[in-house]
PDB file of C-alpha atoms and ligand atoms in Angstrom:
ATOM      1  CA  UNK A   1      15.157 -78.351  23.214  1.00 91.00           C
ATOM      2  CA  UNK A   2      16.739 -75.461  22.224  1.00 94.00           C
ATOM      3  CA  UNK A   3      18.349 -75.540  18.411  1.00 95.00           C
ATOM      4  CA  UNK A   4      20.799 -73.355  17.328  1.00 96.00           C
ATOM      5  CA  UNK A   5      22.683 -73.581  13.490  1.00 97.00           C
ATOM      6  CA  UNK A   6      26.030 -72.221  12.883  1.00 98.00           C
ATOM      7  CA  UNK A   7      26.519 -71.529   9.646  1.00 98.00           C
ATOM      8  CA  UNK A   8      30.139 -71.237   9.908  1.00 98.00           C
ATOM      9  CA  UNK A   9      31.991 -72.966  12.948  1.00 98.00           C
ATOM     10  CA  UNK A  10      32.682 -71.606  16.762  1.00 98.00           C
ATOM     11  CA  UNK A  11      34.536 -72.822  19.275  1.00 98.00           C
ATOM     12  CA  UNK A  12      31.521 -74.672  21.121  1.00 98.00           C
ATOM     13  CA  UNK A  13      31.925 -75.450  25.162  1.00 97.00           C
ATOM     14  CA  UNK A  14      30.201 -77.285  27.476  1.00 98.00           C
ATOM     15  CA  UNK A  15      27.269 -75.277  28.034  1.00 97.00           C
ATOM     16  CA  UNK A  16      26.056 -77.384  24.608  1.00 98.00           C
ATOM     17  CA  UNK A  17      24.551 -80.430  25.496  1.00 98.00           C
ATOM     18  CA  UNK A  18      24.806 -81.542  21.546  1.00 98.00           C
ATOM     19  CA  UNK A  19      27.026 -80.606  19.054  1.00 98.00           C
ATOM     20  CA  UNK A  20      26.179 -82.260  15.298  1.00 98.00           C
ATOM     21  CA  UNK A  21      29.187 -81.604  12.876  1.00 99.00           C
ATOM     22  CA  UNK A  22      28.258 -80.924   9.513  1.00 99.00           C
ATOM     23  CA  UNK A  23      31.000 -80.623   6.140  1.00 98.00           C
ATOM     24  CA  UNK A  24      28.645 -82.595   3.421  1.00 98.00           C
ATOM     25  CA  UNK A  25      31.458 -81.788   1.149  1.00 98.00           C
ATOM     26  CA  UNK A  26      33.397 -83.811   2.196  1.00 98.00           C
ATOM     27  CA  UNK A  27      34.572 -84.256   5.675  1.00 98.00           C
ATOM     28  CA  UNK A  28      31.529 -85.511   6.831  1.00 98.00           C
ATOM     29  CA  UNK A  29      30.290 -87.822   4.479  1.00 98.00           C
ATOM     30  CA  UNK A  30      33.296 -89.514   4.537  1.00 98.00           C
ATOM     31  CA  UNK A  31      33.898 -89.674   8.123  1.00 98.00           C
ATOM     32  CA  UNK A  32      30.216 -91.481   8.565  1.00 98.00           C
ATOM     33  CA  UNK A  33      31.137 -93.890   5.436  1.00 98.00           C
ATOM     34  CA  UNK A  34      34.371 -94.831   6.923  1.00 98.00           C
ATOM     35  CA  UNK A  35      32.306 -96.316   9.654  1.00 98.00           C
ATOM     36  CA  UNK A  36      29.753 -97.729   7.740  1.00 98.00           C
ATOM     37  CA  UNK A  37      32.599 -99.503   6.379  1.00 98.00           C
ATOM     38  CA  UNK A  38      33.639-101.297   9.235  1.00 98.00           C
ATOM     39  CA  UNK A  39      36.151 -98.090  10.397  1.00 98.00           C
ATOM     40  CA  UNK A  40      37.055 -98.964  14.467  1.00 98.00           C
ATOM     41  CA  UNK A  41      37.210 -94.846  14.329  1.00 98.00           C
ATOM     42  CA  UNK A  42      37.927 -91.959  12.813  1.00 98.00           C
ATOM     43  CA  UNK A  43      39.963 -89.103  14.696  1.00 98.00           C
ATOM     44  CA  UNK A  44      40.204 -85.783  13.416  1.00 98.00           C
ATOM     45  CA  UNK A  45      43.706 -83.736  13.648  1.00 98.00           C
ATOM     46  CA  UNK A  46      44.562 -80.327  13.054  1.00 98.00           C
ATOM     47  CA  UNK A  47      47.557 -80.787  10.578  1.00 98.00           C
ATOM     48  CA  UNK A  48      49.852 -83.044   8.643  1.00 98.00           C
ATOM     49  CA  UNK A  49      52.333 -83.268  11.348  1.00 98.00           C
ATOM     50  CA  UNK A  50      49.974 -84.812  14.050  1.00 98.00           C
ATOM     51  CA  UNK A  51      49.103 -87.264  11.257  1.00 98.00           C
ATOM     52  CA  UNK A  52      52.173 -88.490  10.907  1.00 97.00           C
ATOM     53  CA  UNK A  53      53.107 -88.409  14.425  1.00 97.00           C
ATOM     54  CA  UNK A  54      49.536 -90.677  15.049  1.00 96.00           C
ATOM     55  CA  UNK A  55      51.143 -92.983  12.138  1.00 95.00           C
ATOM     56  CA  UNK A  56      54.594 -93.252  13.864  1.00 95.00           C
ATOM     57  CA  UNK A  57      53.137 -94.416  17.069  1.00 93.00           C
ATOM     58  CA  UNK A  58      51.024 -96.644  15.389  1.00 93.00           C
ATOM     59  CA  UNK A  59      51.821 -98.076  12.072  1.00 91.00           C
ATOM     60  CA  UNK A  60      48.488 -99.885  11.368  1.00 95.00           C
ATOM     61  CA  UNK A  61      46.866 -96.419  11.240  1.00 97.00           C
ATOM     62  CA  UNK A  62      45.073 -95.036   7.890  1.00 98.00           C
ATOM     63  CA  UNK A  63      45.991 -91.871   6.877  1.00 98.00           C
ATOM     64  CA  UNK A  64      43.408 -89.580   5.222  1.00 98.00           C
ATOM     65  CA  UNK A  65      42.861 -86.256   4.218  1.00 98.00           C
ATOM     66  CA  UNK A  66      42.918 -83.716   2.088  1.00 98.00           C
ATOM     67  CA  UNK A  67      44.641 -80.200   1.044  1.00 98.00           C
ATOM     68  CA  UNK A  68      43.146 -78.331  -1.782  1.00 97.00           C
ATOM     69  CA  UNK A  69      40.940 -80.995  -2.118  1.00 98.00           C
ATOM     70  CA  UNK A  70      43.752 -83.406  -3.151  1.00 98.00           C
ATOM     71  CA  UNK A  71      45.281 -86.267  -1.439  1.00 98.00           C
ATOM     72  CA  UNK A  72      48.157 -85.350   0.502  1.00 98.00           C
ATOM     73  CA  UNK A  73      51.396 -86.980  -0.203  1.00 98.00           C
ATOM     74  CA  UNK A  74      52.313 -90.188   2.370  1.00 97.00           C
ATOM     75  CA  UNK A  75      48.714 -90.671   3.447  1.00 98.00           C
ATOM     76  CA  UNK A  76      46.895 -93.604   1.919  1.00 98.00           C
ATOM     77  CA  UNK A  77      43.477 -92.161   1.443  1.00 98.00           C
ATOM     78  CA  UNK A  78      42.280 -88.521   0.042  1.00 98.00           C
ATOM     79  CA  UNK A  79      38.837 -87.175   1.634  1.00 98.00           C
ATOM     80  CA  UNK A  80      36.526 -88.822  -1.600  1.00 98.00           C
ATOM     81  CA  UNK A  81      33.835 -90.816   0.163  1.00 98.00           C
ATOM     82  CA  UNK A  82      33.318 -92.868  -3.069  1.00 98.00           C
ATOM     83  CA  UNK A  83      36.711 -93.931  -2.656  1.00 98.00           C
ATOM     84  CA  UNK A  84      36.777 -95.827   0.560  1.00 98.00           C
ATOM     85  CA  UNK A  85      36.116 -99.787   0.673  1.00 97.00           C
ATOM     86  CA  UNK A  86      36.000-102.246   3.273  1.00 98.00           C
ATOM     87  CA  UNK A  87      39.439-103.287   1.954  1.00 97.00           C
ATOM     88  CA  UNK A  88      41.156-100.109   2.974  1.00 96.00           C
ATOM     89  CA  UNK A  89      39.505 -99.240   6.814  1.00 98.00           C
ATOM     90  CA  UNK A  90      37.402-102.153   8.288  1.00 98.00           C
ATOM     91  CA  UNK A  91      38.690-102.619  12.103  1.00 98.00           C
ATOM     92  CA  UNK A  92      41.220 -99.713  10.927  1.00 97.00           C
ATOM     93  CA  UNK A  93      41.982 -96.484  13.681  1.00 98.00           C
ATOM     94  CA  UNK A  94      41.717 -93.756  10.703  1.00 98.00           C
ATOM     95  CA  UNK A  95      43.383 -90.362  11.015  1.00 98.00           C
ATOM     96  CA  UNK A  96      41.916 -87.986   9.680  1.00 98.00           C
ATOM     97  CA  UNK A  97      43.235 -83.919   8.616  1.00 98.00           C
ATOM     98  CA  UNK A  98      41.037 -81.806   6.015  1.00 98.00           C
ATOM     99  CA  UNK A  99      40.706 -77.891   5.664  1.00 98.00           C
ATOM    100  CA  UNK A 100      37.446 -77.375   7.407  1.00 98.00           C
ATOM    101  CA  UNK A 101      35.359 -80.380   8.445  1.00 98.00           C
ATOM    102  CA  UNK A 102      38.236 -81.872  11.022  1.00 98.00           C
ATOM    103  CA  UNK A 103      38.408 -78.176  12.280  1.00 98.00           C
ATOM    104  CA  UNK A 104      34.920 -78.078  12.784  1.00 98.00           C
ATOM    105  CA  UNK A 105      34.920 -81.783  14.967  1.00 98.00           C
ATOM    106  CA  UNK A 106      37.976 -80.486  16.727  1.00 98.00           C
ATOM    107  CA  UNK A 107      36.138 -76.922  17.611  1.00 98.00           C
ATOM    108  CA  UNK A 108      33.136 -79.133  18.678  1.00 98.00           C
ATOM    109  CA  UNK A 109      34.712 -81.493  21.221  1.00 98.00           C
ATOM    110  CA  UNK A 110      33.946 -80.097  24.202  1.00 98.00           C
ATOM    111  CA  UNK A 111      30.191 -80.316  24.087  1.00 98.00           C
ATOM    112  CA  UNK A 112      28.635 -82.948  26.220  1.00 98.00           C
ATOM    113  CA  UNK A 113      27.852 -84.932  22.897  1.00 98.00           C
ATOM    114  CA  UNK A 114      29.016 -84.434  19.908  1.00 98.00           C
ATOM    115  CA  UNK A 115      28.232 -86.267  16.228  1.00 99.00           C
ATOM    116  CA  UNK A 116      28.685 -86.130  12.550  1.00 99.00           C
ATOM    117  CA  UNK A 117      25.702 -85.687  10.220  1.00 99.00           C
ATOM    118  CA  UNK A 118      25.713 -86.234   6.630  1.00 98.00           C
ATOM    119  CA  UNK A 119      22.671 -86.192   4.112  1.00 98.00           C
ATOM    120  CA  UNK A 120      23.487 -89.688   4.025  1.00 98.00           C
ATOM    121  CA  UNK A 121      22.788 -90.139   7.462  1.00 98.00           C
ATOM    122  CA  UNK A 122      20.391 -87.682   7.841  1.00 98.00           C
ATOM    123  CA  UNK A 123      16.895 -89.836   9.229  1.00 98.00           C
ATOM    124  CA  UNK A 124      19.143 -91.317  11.776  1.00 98.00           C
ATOM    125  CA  UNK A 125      20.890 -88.009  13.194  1.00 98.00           C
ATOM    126  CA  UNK A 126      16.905 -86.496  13.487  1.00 98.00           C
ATOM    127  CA  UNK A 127      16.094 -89.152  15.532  1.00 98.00           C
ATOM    128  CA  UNK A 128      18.686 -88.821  17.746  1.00 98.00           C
ATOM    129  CA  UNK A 129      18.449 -84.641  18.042  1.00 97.00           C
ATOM    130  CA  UNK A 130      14.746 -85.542  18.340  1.00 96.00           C
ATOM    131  CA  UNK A 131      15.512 -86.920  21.884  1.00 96.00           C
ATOM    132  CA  UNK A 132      17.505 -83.948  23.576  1.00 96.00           C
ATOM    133  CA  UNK A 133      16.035 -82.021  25.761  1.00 94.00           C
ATOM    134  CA  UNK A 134      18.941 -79.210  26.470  1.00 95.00           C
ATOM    135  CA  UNK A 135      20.757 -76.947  23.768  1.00 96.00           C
ATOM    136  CA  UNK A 136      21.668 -78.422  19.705  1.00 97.00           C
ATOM    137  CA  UNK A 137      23.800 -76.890  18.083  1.00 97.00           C
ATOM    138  CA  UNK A 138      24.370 -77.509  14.567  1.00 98.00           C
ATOM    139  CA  UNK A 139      27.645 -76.597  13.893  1.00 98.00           C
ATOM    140  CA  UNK A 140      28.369 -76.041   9.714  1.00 98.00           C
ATOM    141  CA  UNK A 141      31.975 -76.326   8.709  1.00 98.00           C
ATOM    142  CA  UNK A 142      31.424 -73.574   5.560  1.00 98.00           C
ATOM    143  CA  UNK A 143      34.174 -73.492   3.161  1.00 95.00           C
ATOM    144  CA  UNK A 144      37.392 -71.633   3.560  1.00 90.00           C
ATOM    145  CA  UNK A 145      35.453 -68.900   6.103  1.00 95.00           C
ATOM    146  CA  UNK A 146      32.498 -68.825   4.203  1.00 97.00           C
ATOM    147  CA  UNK A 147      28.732 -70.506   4.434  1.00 98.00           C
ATOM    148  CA  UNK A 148      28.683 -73.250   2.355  1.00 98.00           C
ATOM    149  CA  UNK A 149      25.174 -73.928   0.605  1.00 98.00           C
ATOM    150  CA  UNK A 150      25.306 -77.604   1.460  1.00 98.00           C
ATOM    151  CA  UNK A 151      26.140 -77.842   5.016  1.00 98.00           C
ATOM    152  CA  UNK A 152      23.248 -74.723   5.218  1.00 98.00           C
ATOM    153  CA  UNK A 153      21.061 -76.953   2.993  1.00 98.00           C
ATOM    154  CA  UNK A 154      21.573 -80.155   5.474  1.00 98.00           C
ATOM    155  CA  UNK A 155      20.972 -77.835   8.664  1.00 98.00           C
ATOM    156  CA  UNK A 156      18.014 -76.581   6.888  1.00 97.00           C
ATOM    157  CA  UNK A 157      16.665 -80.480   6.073  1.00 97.00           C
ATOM    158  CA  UNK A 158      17.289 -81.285   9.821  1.00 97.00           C
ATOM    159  CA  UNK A 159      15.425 -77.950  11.057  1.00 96.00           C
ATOM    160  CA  UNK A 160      12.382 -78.787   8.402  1.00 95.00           C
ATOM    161  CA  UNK A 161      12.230 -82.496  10.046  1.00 96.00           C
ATOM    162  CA  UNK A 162      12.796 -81.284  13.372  1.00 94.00           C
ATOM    163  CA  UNK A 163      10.222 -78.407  13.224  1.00 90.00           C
ATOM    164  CA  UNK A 164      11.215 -77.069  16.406  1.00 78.00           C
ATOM    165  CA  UNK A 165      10.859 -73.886  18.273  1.00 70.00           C
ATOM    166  CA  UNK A 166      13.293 -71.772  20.176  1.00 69.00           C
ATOM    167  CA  UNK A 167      15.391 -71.377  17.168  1.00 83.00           C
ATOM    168  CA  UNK A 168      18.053 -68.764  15.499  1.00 94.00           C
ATOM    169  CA  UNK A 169      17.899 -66.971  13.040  1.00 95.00           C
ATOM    170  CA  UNK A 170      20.436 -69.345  10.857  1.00 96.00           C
ATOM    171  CA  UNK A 171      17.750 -71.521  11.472  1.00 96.00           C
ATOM    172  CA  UNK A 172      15.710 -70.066   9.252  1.00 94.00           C
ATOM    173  CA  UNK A 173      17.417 -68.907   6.783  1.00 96.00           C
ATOM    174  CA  UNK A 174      18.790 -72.764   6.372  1.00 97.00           C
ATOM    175  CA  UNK A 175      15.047 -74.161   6.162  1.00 96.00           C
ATOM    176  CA  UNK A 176      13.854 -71.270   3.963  1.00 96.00           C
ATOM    177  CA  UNK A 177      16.840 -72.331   1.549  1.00 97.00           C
ATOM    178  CA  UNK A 178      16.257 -76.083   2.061  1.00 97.00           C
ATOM    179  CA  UNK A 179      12.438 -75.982   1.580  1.00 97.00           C
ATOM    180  CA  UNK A 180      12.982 -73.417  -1.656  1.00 97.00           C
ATOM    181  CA  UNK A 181      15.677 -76.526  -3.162  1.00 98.00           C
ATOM    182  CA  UNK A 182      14.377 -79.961  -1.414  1.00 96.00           C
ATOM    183  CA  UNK A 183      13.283 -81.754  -4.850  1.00 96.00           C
ATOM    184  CA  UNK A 184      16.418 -80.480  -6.571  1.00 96.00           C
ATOM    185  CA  UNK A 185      19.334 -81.243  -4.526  1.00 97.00           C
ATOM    186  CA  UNK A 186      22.132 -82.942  -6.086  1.00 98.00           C
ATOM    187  CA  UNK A 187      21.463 -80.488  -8.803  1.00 98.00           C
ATOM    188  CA  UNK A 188      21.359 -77.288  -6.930  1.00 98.00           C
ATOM    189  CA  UNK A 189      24.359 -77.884  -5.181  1.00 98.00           C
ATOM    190  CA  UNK A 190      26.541 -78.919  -8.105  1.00 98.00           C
ATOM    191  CA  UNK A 191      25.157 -75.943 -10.116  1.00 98.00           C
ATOM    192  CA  UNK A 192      25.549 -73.370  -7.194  1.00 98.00           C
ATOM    193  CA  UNK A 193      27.753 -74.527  -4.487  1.00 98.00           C
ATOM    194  CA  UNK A 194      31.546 -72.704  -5.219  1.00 98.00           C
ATOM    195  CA  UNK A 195      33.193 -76.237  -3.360  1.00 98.00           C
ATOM    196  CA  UNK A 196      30.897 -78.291  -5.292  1.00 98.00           C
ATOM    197  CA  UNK A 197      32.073 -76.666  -8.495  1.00 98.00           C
ATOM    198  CA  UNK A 198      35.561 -77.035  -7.705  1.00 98.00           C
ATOM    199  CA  UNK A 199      35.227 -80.605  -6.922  1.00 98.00           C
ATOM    200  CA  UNK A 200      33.597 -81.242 -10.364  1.00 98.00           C
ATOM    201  CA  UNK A 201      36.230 -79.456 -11.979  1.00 98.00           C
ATOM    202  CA  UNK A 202      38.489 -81.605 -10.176  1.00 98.00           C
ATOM    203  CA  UNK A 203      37.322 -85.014 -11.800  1.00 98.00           C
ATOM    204  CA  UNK A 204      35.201 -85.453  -8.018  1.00 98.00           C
ATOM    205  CA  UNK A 205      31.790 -85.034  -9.419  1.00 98.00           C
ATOM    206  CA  UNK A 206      31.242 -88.677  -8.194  1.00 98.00           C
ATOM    207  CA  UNK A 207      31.439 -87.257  -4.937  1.00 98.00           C
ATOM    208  CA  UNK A 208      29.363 -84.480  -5.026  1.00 98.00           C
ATOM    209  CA  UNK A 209      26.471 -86.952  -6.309  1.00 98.00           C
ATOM    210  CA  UNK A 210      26.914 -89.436  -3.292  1.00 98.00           C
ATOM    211  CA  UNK A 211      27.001 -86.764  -0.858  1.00 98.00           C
ATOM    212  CA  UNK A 212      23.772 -85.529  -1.613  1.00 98.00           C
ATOM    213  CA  UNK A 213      22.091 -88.839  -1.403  1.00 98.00           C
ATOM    214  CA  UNK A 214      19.611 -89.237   1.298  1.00 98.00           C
ATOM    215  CA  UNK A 215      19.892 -91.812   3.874  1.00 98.00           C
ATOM    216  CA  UNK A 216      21.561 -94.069   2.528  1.00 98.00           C
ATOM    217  CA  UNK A 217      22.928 -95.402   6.236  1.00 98.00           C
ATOM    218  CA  UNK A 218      21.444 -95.682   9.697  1.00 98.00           C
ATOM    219  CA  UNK A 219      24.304 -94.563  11.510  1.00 98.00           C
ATOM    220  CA  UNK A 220      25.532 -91.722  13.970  1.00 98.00           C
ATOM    221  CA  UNK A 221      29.306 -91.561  14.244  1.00 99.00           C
ATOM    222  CA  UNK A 222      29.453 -90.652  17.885  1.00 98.00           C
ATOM    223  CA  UNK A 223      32.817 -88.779  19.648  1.00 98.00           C
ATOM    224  CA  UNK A 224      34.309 -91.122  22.214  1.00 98.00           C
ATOM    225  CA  UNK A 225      37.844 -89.850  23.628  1.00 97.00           C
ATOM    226  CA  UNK A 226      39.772 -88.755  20.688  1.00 96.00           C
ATOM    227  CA  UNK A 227      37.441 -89.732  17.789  1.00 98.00           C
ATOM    228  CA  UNK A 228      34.423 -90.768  16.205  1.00 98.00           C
ATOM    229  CA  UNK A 229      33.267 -94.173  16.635  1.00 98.00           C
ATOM    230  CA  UNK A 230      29.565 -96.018  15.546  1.00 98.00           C
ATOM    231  CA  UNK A 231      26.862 -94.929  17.841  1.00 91.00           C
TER     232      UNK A 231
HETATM  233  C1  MLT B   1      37.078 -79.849   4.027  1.00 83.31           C
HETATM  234  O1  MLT B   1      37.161 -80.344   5.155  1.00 83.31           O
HETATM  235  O2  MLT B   1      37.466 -78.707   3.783  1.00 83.31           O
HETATM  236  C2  MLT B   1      36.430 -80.592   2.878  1.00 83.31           C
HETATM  237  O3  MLT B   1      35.990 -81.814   3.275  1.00 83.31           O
HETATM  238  C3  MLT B   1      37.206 -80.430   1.621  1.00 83.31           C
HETATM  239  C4  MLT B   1      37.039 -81.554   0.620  1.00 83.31           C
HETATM  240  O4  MLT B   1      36.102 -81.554  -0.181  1.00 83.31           O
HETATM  241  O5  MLT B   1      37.854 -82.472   0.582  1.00 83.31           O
END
């Protein structure tokens, strides 16, 4: 296998046999609870507009999303992970717009596979990458054109259980961070990270807790068509 990490996203083709999706705050953690939750799937759109049109077609739809972290007005859900319930998205199509996580899935699609990790999935997306043979790419959404510090911390976790060769150099600088952090996580990242801080001024701190729990779920969210599904 040959394992590459993005720190920020690229437009990936098919040349990449696996694409993994990363945006721990939020995108992604929320995306893989959504379908922990009993979510049919989650599809990821590049604006408001296609939301809406999704919703228009389809009335049963879930909106969710975020802009400036907030909810966005007429959608039902924001992008908070501790938010979601069983009551709001089980056997629900959810639609899905945030600043950089959806971009990242969207600039990921054409790769032969393509998933969402999360720390909270973290054991269960390992196993998976363990099995491919042909070229990973771990594809961090950052935060508003910038490396983020906990979608560099996750690729670093995965790269430190992986311990592969044939690697980057993002690779290494995401395990050298990871390894230098690993028994202070949920700290670290709410004393460091600039997205985490915002969120905590926000009244999210809930969130940024959650997302750094470690697997938590055994599940891959898995692109089929137009959105993620349970793998
Ligand atoms: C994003 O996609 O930019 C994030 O998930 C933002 C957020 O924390 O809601």
């Amino acid at each position: 296998m040959l394992l590459k990490v993005n720190l920020l996203p690229r437009t990936i083709d098919e040349s990449t046999d696996l694409a993994v999706v990363v945006d721990v705050l939020r995108a992604s953690s929320t995306i893989t609870t959504a379908l922990q939750l009993g979510a049919k799937k989650v599809i990821p759109v590049s604006n408001v507009e296609r939301a809406m049109k999704e919703r228009s077609r389809s009335p049963e739809v879930v909106l969710m999303g975020e802009r400036e972290t907030m909810k966005i007005p007429g959608f039902d859900l924001g992008n908070s992970p501790v938010e979601l319930s069983e009551a709001f998205v089980k056997g629900k199509e959810v639609v899905m717009t945030t600043t950089n996580g959806t971009v990242a899935a969207l600039r990921s699609r054409r790769a032969k596979r393509v998933i969402v990790a999360s720390f909270l999935n973290l054991e269960s997306i390992a196993r998976l990458i363990e099995r491919e043979k042909g070229r990973v790419e771990i594809q961090c959404s950052g935060s508003d054109g910038e490396p983020s510090l906990e979608d560099t911390l996750l690729a670093g976790a995965l790269v430190a259980r992986l311990g592969i060769v044939g690697m980057n150099d993002s690779c290494w600088i995401a395990a050298s961070l990871y390894g230098s952090v690993s028994s202070n996580l949920r700290d670290f990242i709410a004393e460091n990270g600039v997205h985490a801080k915002k969120l905590l001024s926000l009244g999210f701190g809930e969130d940024v807790s959650f997302c750094a729990k470690i697997n938590l779920y055994d599940l891959v969210p898995l692109w089929r068509n137009n959105g993620f599904v349970r793998g």
